[in-house]
Amino acid sequence: MSRIDQIAQSRQQKLERLRERGVSPYPNSFHRTHAAAEAIALLEKQSAETPEKPGVTVAGRIMANRAMGKISFLDLRDSSGKIQLFLNTKNLSEAQLELLKDLDIGDIIGASGGVFRTRTNEPTIEVKDFTVLAKSLQPLPEKWHGLADVDKRQRQRYIDLIANTEVADVFRTRSKIITAVRQFLNERGFTEVETPVLQPAAGGALAKPFITHHNALDQEFYLRIALELHLKRLIVGGLDKVYELGRVFRNEGISTKHNPEFTMLESYEAYADYHDVMAMTEQMISGVCRQVLGTTEVKWGDHTIDFKSPWPRLSLHEAVKEYSGIDFVKYPRAEALRGVMQEKGIQPDLNKNWAKLVDELVSTFVEPKLIQPTFLTDYPASMSPLAKSKPGEERVVERFEAIAGCMEIANAFTELNDPLEQRQRFEDQLKERQGEGEEKWTIDEDFLTALEYGMPPTGGLGVGIDRLVMLLTNQQSIREVILFPAMREKPQEEAQLKSTDEPKN
């Protein structure tokens, strides 16, 4: 029998002993009066002239148990923090003494008593009564000094949250970031809406979708790859400022910057262009930094990124030319551009079209140079079928990408609102991508019909919320800011968490 099996068997036996004594190891409810942090705050307010110990009832998980003869010290942790419990056998009944013997690290208990400070100034509760609230049948990992195995941390996030307190802080910050984004947009008069996750056409971006079958309708649906086309329908309908924070799904690769499902913010504002959206983007992100972090400067690996506005603007053409030495405008055909890239030591996929080759130049040469937030502006029209051309420059569209920490965090257009040109762009894209297999581009006829009713000049924005959270919490992998990232399923026997030790109680 393995050590893990022995530990599980021991805990199972303790569970059975509790039940034999009439103790419910999983009671229906428990009423606490204070969280751990509140109990400590109550102690700090206690007057020096008042000798009484303030009475509290707390609940949480046992993280340490130090038995010293007739006394024991337990570390109890809840979502607010940790507090020490002091148990003296002279203050406990026989039933409580028996219960104490069957407690393990990881058990959730409730305890009542007076709060005081030990001689080492440790906030402590002198326990007069306690009860088990949930018996833990599995041991915590690695002597409770933290779970370091990245795969296990991300696969079993519940253990990660127990073992690594800083992980919960990341996700609390994520929540605050999303709240601040909503507040910013709401204060600017935007209306938050919800659009379908299941869609009959895959549109709004170039990506390979997930496909599912709707039984009642006997129809194939796509999990949305973008929020764009339905939000722009609402602009047509007269909702002049709309946004959505929602999950989108792309059946593509997984990396430190990509997860198959991720959170996007998309906003659309009538009577605005990409210059207006650019100003709004830098104001929003710098404002979120101040509200959530208290500063626009954030630590990012070995760098400090300052999100204070305004951010530099660089044309895509000039940026690629400067950082790669390639003037892609001089090579308007894929074969010619691929050849000059090969001369620079890049071996691009032979199936990539011209637009994808330019995108590869950006990701290879430009993005790695842009640590501080920067707007790349004015993209080739072939890279942006939903963006409006610049006046007098048919082959260039009014589009920007915001880059920070060497990765794209936002993408925006002056939206194309000519229904005939939009149809032609869609048809060109469909022809160009026939047989590629990886990306799916379908013409959304209803969206084109909506444009025929008239859409006002509109500025649209997409922000990758997960990447923004990565930057603002100094995380190098997108999996560290998604509670349950996509991972390959493991056999059950491999999924069991291993522990090197089990402390004695």
XYZ file of C-alpha atoms in Angstrom:
505
model
C 0.000 0.000 0.000
C 1.402 3.412 -0.986
C 1.859 6.187 1.547
C -0.983 8.128 -0.035
C -3.263 5.112 0.366
C -2.177 4.726 4.002
C -2.967 8.372 4.721
C -6.347 8.117 3.011
C -7.120 4.939 4.983
C -6.161 6.609 8.270
C -8.402 9.561 7.550
C -11.237 7.282 6.546
C -10.912 5.466 9.887
C -11.069 8.783 11.751
C -14.180 9.679 9.783
C -15.805 6.433 10.830
C -14.860 7.014 14.493
C -16.506 10.426 14.396
C -19.722 8.921 13.097
C -19.617 6.121 15.660
C -19.483 8.764 18.411
C -22.453 10.572 16.902
C -20.390 13.445 15.527
C -21.464 14.590 12.076
C -18.297 15.139 10.006
C -20.286 17.236 7.519
C -22.940 19.266 9.385
C -25.463 21.322 7.442
C -24.482 24.749 8.712
C -22.383 26.752 11.129
C -22.750 30.356 12.196
C -19.544 32.295 12.679
C -19.400 35.795 14.096
C -16.082 36.905 12.634
C -13.704 36.104 9.811
C -10.076 35.640 10.872
C -9.120 39.190 9.832
C -12.136 40.608 11.657
C -11.190 38.759 14.841
C -7.683 40.224 14.644
C -9.101 43.703 13.994
C -11.378 43.299 17.022
C -8.341 42.516 19.151
C -6.511 45.590 17.876
C -9.415 47.789 18.917
C -9.387 46.300 22.408
C -8.425 48.857 25.000
C -5.287 48.165 27.046
C -7.330 48.891 30.152
C -9.875 46.208 29.307
C -8.577 42.788 30.354
C -11.480 40.770 28.935
C -10.780 38.716 25.842
C -13.301 39.585 23.094
C -15.399 36.530 22.284
C -15.559 35.323 18.679
C -16.666 32.332 16.662
C -14.537 31.600 13.599
C -14.357 28.881 10.970
C -11.714 27.760 8.501
C -9.245 25.123 7.406
C -6.533 23.711 9.687
C -3.168 24.486 8.087
C -0.866 23.471 10.958
C -1.135 21.563 14.247
C 1.554 21.896 16.898
C 0.879 19.632 19.863
C 2.892 20.328 23.037
C 1.778 17.977 25.763
C -1.501 19.247 27.195
C -1.764 22.174 24.802
C -2.048 22.465 21.040
C -1.713 25.356 18.649
C -3.634 25.181 15.372
C -3.314 27.567 12.441
C -6.776 28.263 11.075
C -7.179 29.935 7.692
C -10.196 31.354 5.924
C -10.479 33.618 2.889
C -9.538 36.683 4.942
C -6.318 35.293 6.409
C -4.915 33.167 9.232
C -5.397 33.144 12.983
C -3.930 30.876 15.653
C -6.075 28.669 17.902
C -4.909 27.755 21.415
C -6.385 24.568 22.855
C -5.681 23.621 26.471
C -6.881 20.210 27.598
C -8.094 21.664 30.899
C -10.612 23.785 28.989
C -11.962 20.911 26.892
C -14.523 18.210 27.608
C -13.795 14.509 27.140
C -15.758 14.557 23.872
C -13.705 17.479 22.614
C -10.459 15.767 23.595
C -11.493 12.727 21.564
C -12.450 14.979 18.665
C -9.067 16.710 18.838
C -7.322 13.364 18.330
C -9.181 12.826 15.073
C -8.417 16.191 13.516
C -6.075 16.369 10.518
C -4.372 19.083 8.542
C -6.897 20.209 5.943
C -9.983 19.626 8.100
C -12.430 22.515 8.253
C -13.550 23.339 11.799
C -15.443 26.004 13.718
C -14.136 27.337 17.032
C -15.302 29.759 19.736
C -13.328 31.560 22.402
C -11.651 34.766 23.486
C -9.080 36.596 21.384
C -5.757 37.530 22.970
C -2.082 37.942 22.106
C 0.556 35.432 23.108
C 3.894 36.446 24.571
C 5.215 36.517 20.998
C 2.394 38.951 20.095
C 0.569 36.385 17.942
C -3.209 37.003 17.650
C -4.758 33.862 19.118
C -8.135 32.471 20.132
C -8.289 30.586 23.423
C -10.703 27.885 22.341
C -13.590 27.002 24.639
C -15.549 25.006 22.077
C -14.930 23.645 18.602
C -16.574 21.347 16.091
C -15.650 19.660 12.821
C -17.372 21.113 9.756
C -15.806 19.068 6.950
C -13.459 16.120 7.330
C -10.666 16.185 4.729
C -9.955 12.726 3.330
C -6.984 13.801 1.213
C -3.700 15.248 2.529
C -2.493 18.671 1.508
C 0.632 18.710 -0.683
C 4.327 19.127 0.038
C 4.291 19.611 3.802
C 1.884 22.546 3.336
C 4.752 24.810 2.279
C 3.114 25.415 -1.064
C 2.345 23.408 -4.176
C 5.061 23.902 -6.785
C 4.121 21.409 -9.520
C 2.702 23.655 -12.254
C 0.642 20.933 -13.913
C -0.986 19.901 -10.633
C -1.550 23.506 -9.623
C -3.457 24.284 -12.798
C -5.187 20.918 -13.098
C -6.381 20.881 -9.475
C -6.924 24.577 -8.854
C -8.772 23.921 -5.613
C -5.565 22.516 -4.101
C -3.553 25.374 -5.571
C -5.825 27.894 -3.843
C -5.443 26.068 -0.532
C -1.674 25.657 -0.710
C -0.658 28.970 -2.308
C -2.350 31.989 -0.777
C -0.936 34.347 -3.419
C -2.933 32.536 -6.116
C -6.211 33.683 -4.608
C -4.844 37.236 -4.621
C -4.316 37.028 -8.396
C -7.926 36.051 -8.987
C -9.248 38.663 -6.577
C -7.267 41.219 -8.573
C -8.722 39.805 -11.789
C -12.211 40.361 -10.413
C -11.339 43.939 -9.474
C -9.924 44.599 -12.955
C -13.121 43.403 -14.627
C -15.224 45.450 -12.213
C -13.125 48.552 -12.969
C -13.472 48.021 -16.739
C -17.244 47.767 -16.380
C -17.335 50.883 -14.223
C -15.281 52.852 -16.748
C -17.556 51.953 -19.646
C -20.763 52.385 -17.677
C -19.696 55.871 -16.636
C -19.111 56.734 -20.305
C -22.688 55.796 -21.144
C -22.130 52.324 -22.559
C -24.796 49.633 -22.189
C -23.647 46.138 -21.267
C -25.366 43.454 -23.349
C -25.228 39.710 -23.959
C -25.022 38.071 -27.363
C -25.325 34.404 -28.420
C -22.543 31.940 -27.671
C -24.000 29.468 -30.176
C -24.041 31.039 -33.636
C -25.054 29.705 -37.062
C -22.076 31.441 -38.739
C -18.463 31.719 -37.588
C -17.529 35.351 -38.039
C -15.940 38.450 -36.568
C -12.411 37.034 -36.645
C -10.211 34.595 -38.518
C -10.056 31.510 -36.325
C -10.902 27.828 -36.280
C -14.184 27.401 -34.374
C -15.589 24.686 -32.180
C -18.627 23.096 -33.829
C -21.589 21.497 -32.088
C -24.934 20.077 -33.159
C -28.264 21.366 -31.902
C -30.570 18.364 -31.742
C -33.939 20.135 -31.605
C -33.111 22.345 -34.586
C -31.067 19.606 -36.307
C -28.475 22.252 -37.165
C -24.754 22.809 -36.769
C -23.739 25.742 -34.576
C -20.395 27.376 -33.898
C -19.178 28.491 -30.498
C -18.495 32.164 -31.099
C -14.965 33.174 -32.036
C -15.714 36.870 -31.505
C -18.460 39.139 -30.179
C -18.291 41.636 -33.022
C -21.033 40.935 -35.511
C -23.917 40.781 -33.053
C -22.738 43.883 -31.215
C -22.638 45.830 -34.484
C -26.201 44.695 -35.190
C -27.110 46.567 -32.011
C -25.392 49.713 -33.285
C -27.601 49.404 -36.387
C -30.576 49.065 -34.074
C -29.850 52.373 -32.361
C -27.916 51.339 -29.242
C -25.124 53.836 -29.823
C -22.714 52.578 -27.151
C -22.611 48.852 -26.318
C -20.134 46.432 -24.817
C -19.908 42.817 -23.770
C -17.532 40.963 -21.480
C -17.787 37.341 -22.471
C -16.099 34.072 -23.257
C -15.047 33.332 -26.819
C -13.792 30.024 -28.167
C -11.098 29.208 -30.711
C -10.178 25.643 -31.561
C -6.488 26.397 -31.928
C -3.162 25.970 -30.171
C -2.392 26.320 -26.478
C 0.555 28.382 -25.262
C 1.526 30.807 -22.527
C -0.519 33.445 -24.386
C -3.375 31.329 -25.745
C -6.185 29.285 -24.207
C -9.001 27.744 -26.299
C -11.586 29.724 -24.326
C -10.784 33.188 -23.097
C -12.465 36.384 -21.957
C -12.900 39.285 -24.345
C -14.163 42.791 -23.909
C -15.648 44.222 -27.079
C -17.142 47.709 -27.237
C -18.697 49.665 -30.089
C -19.426 53.376 -30.162
C -21.399 55.117 -32.888
C -20.003 58.346 -34.350
C -16.459 57.464 -33.239
C -13.372 56.361 -35.164
C -10.186 54.515 -34.236
C -8.577 57.735 -32.962
C -11.407 58.098 -30.425
C -11.103 54.435 -29.479
C -7.332 54.785 -29.097
C -7.777 57.605 -26.600
C -10.460 55.651 -24.744
C -8.284 52.531 -24.562
C -5.306 54.224 -22.935
C -7.583 56.140 -20.575
C -9.425 52.965 -19.597
C -6.355 50.817 -18.942
C -4.406 53.525 -17.121
C -7.535 54.270 -15.064
C -8.005 50.588 -14.221
C -4.374 50.460 -13.050
C -4.878 53.420 -10.733
C -8.164 52.108 -9.360
C -7.025 48.522 -8.772
C -3.284 48.900 -8.089
C -3.007 52.532 -7.021
C -0.378 53.212 -9.706
C 0.112 53.057 -13.463
C 3.493 51.358 -13.028
C 3.459 47.573 -12.809
C 6.210 45.005 -12.408
C 6.495 42.712 -15.431
C 9.266 40.146 -15.097
C 12.504 42.132 -15.042
C 10.767 45.236 -16.388
C 8.494 47.974 -15.110
C 5.668 48.867 -17.472
C 4.041 52.279 -17.162
C 0.476 52.426 -18.508
C 0.176 56.165 -18.002
C -1.401 57.831 -21.031
C -0.705 58.896 -23.696
C 0.942 55.870 -25.312
C 3.271 56.113 -28.353
C 1.777 55.578 -31.821
C 3.736 53.710 -34.520
C 2.521 52.852 -38.003
C 2.640 49.127 -38.649
C 4.511 49.676 -41.893
C 7.260 51.724 -40.290
C 7.516 49.440 -37.247
C 7.990 46.293 -39.352
C 10.459 48.091 -41.596
C 12.459 49.384 -38.608
C 12.614 46.159 -36.593
C 12.839 43.564 -39.387
C 14.490 45.496 -42.189
C 11.721 44.332 -44.540
C 9.506 46.832 -46.365
C 6.505 44.588 -46.971
C 4.847 47.195 -49.195
C 7.544 46.466 -51.804
C 6.538 42.790 -51.830
C 2.775 42.765 -52.543
C 2.672 39.040 -53.387
C 3.048 36.182 -50.886
C 5.785 34.424 -52.860
C 8.006 37.510 -52.985
C 7.487 38.346 -49.309
C 8.143 34.741 -48.315
C 11.388 34.807 -50.239
C 12.737 37.930 -48.521
C 11.696 36.495 -45.151
C 13.681 33.349 -45.904
C 16.685 35.536 -46.630
C 16.287 36.895 -43.074
C 16.374 33.365 -41.662
C 12.606 32.923 -41.249
C 11.043 29.794 -42.686
C 7.333 30.649 -42.913
C 4.659 28.062 -43.595
C 4.249 27.658 -47.355
C 0.462 27.766 -46.958
C 0.444 31.227 -45.378
C -1.021 33.998 -47.481
C 0.409 37.517 -47.686
C -1.577 38.853 -44.724
C -0.430 36.009 -42.493
C 3.171 36.570 -43.533
C 2.944 40.221 -42.493
C 1.400 39.119 -39.204
C 4.351 36.761 -38.706
C 6.748 39.662 -39.257
C 4.922 41.602 -36.555
C 4.978 38.744 -34.046
C 8.622 37.839 -34.813
C 10.253 41.251 -34.996
C 7.967 43.962 -33.631
C 6.064 42.598 -30.628
C 9.226 41.352 -28.813
C 10.552 44.945 -28.882
C 7.452 46.579 -27.415
C 7.487 46.228 -23.641
C 5.926 49.602 -22.894
C 2.327 50.072 -24.104
C 2.351 51.139 -27.752
C -0.263 51.513 -30.489
C 0.561 49.956 -33.869
C -1.630 51.720 -36.416
C -2.788 51.546 -40.033
C -2.835 47.931 -41.199
C -3.021 46.467 -44.714
C -6.641 46.032 -45.779
C -6.102 42.327 -46.516
C -5.347 41.767 -42.811
C -8.542 43.498 -41.661
C -11.716 42.615 -43.614
C -13.996 44.386 -41.115
C -12.081 47.670 -40.914
C -12.656 50.849 -42.941
C -10.033 52.096 -45.391
C -8.198 55.333 -44.705
C -9.396 58.175 -46.914
C -7.259 58.208 -50.035
C -5.448 54.967 -49.105
C -7.514 52.044 -50.350
C -4.988 49.389 -49.272
C -4.629 50.683 -45.691
C -7.351 50.492 -43.031
C -7.953 52.465 -39.858
C -6.959 49.832 -37.359
C -4.698 49.665 -34.336
C -3.356 47.001 -32.031
C -2.205 47.856 -28.525
C 0.982 46.004 -27.584
C 2.431 45.787 -24.063
C 4.705 43.253 -22.419
C 5.610 41.992 -25.932
C 2.070 40.829 -26.705
C -1.129 42.162 -28.191
C -3.682 43.215 -25.586
C -6.186 45.133 -27.725
C -7.367 45.412 -31.318
C -9.607 48.126 -32.775
C -11.045 49.435 -36.033
C -12.934 52.226 -37.575
C -15.663 49.789 -38.535
C -16.535 49.151 -42.164
C -20.191 50.118 -42.637
C -20.554 49.927 -46.426
C -22.626 46.730 -46.934
C -21.534 46.236 -50.548
C -17.844 46.599 -49.777
C -18.257 44.386 -46.717
C -19.827 41.648 -48.828
C -16.989 41.886 -51.329
C -14.400 41.692 -48.517
C -16.139 38.629 -47.089
C -16.238 36.915 -50.480
C -12.567 37.686 -51.074
C -11.673 36.238 -47.688
C -13.758 33.125 -48.367
C -12.008 32.492 -51.688
C -8.574 33.114 -50.233
C -9.060 30.634 -47.425
C -10.712 27.792 -49.295
C -8.893 24.575 -48.556
C -6.709 25.998 -45.777
C -8.542 23.899 -43.200
C -7.341 25.662 -40.074
C -9.475 28.796 -40.076
C -13.166 29.000 -40.764
C -14.692 31.978 -42.483
C -18.411 31.935 -43.207
C -20.448 34.792 -44.603
C -22.999 35.985 -42.065
C -25.840 36.975 -44.359
C -27.975 38.411 -41.599
C -25.138 40.725 -40.554
C -24.875 41.994 -44.134
C -28.618 42.531 -44.168
C -28.305 44.546 -40.957
C -25.646 46.765 -42.572
C -28.027 47.420 -45.453
C -30.343 49.172 -43.001
C -27.492 51.588 -42.254
C -24.838 51.564 -39.539
C -23.439 54.938 -38.474
C -19.678 55.585 -38.415
C -18.481 53.397 -35.549
C -15.334 52.733 -33.575
C -14.920 49.192 -32.218
C -12.543 47.773 -29.628
C -11.536 44.295 -28.486
C -9.445 43.757 -25.342
C -8.034 40.408 -24.227
C -8.947 40.478 -20.547
C -6.769 37.490 -19.653
C -3.661 39.095 -21.135
C -4.435 42.389 -19.419
C -4.700 40.530 -16.108
C -1.383 38.795 -16.848
C 0.306 42.175 -17.182
C -1.292 43.750 -14.125
C -0.523 40.743 -11.876
C 2.957 39.954 -13.257
C 2.048 36.489 -14.523
C 3.995 35.024 -17.439
C 1.392 32.445 -18.486
C -2.272 32.869 -19.346
C -2.994 29.702 -17.369
C -2.069 31.547 -14.179
C -4.969 33.980 -14.641
C -7.643 31.484 -15.726
C -9.036 29.487 -12.845
C -9.632 26.361 -14.896
C -7.455 26.414 -18.044
C -7.875 23.822 -20.781
C -5.618 20.816 -20.161
C -5.264 17.344 -21.565
C -7.155 14.882 -19.399
C -5.013 12.444 -17.435
C -5.860 8.926 -16.290
C -7.351 8.924 -12.801
C -4.344 7.245 -11.206
C -2.034 9.966 -12.552
C -4.346 12.749 -11.398
C -4.031 11.885 -7.728
C -1.947 14.439 -5.878
C 1.151 13.003 -4.256
C 2.320 14.071 -0.827
C 5.792 13.499 0.547
C 4.819 13.714 4.194
C 1.879 13.770 6.598
C 2.363 15.624 9.852
C 1.598 13.882 13.113
C -1.303 15.217 15.191
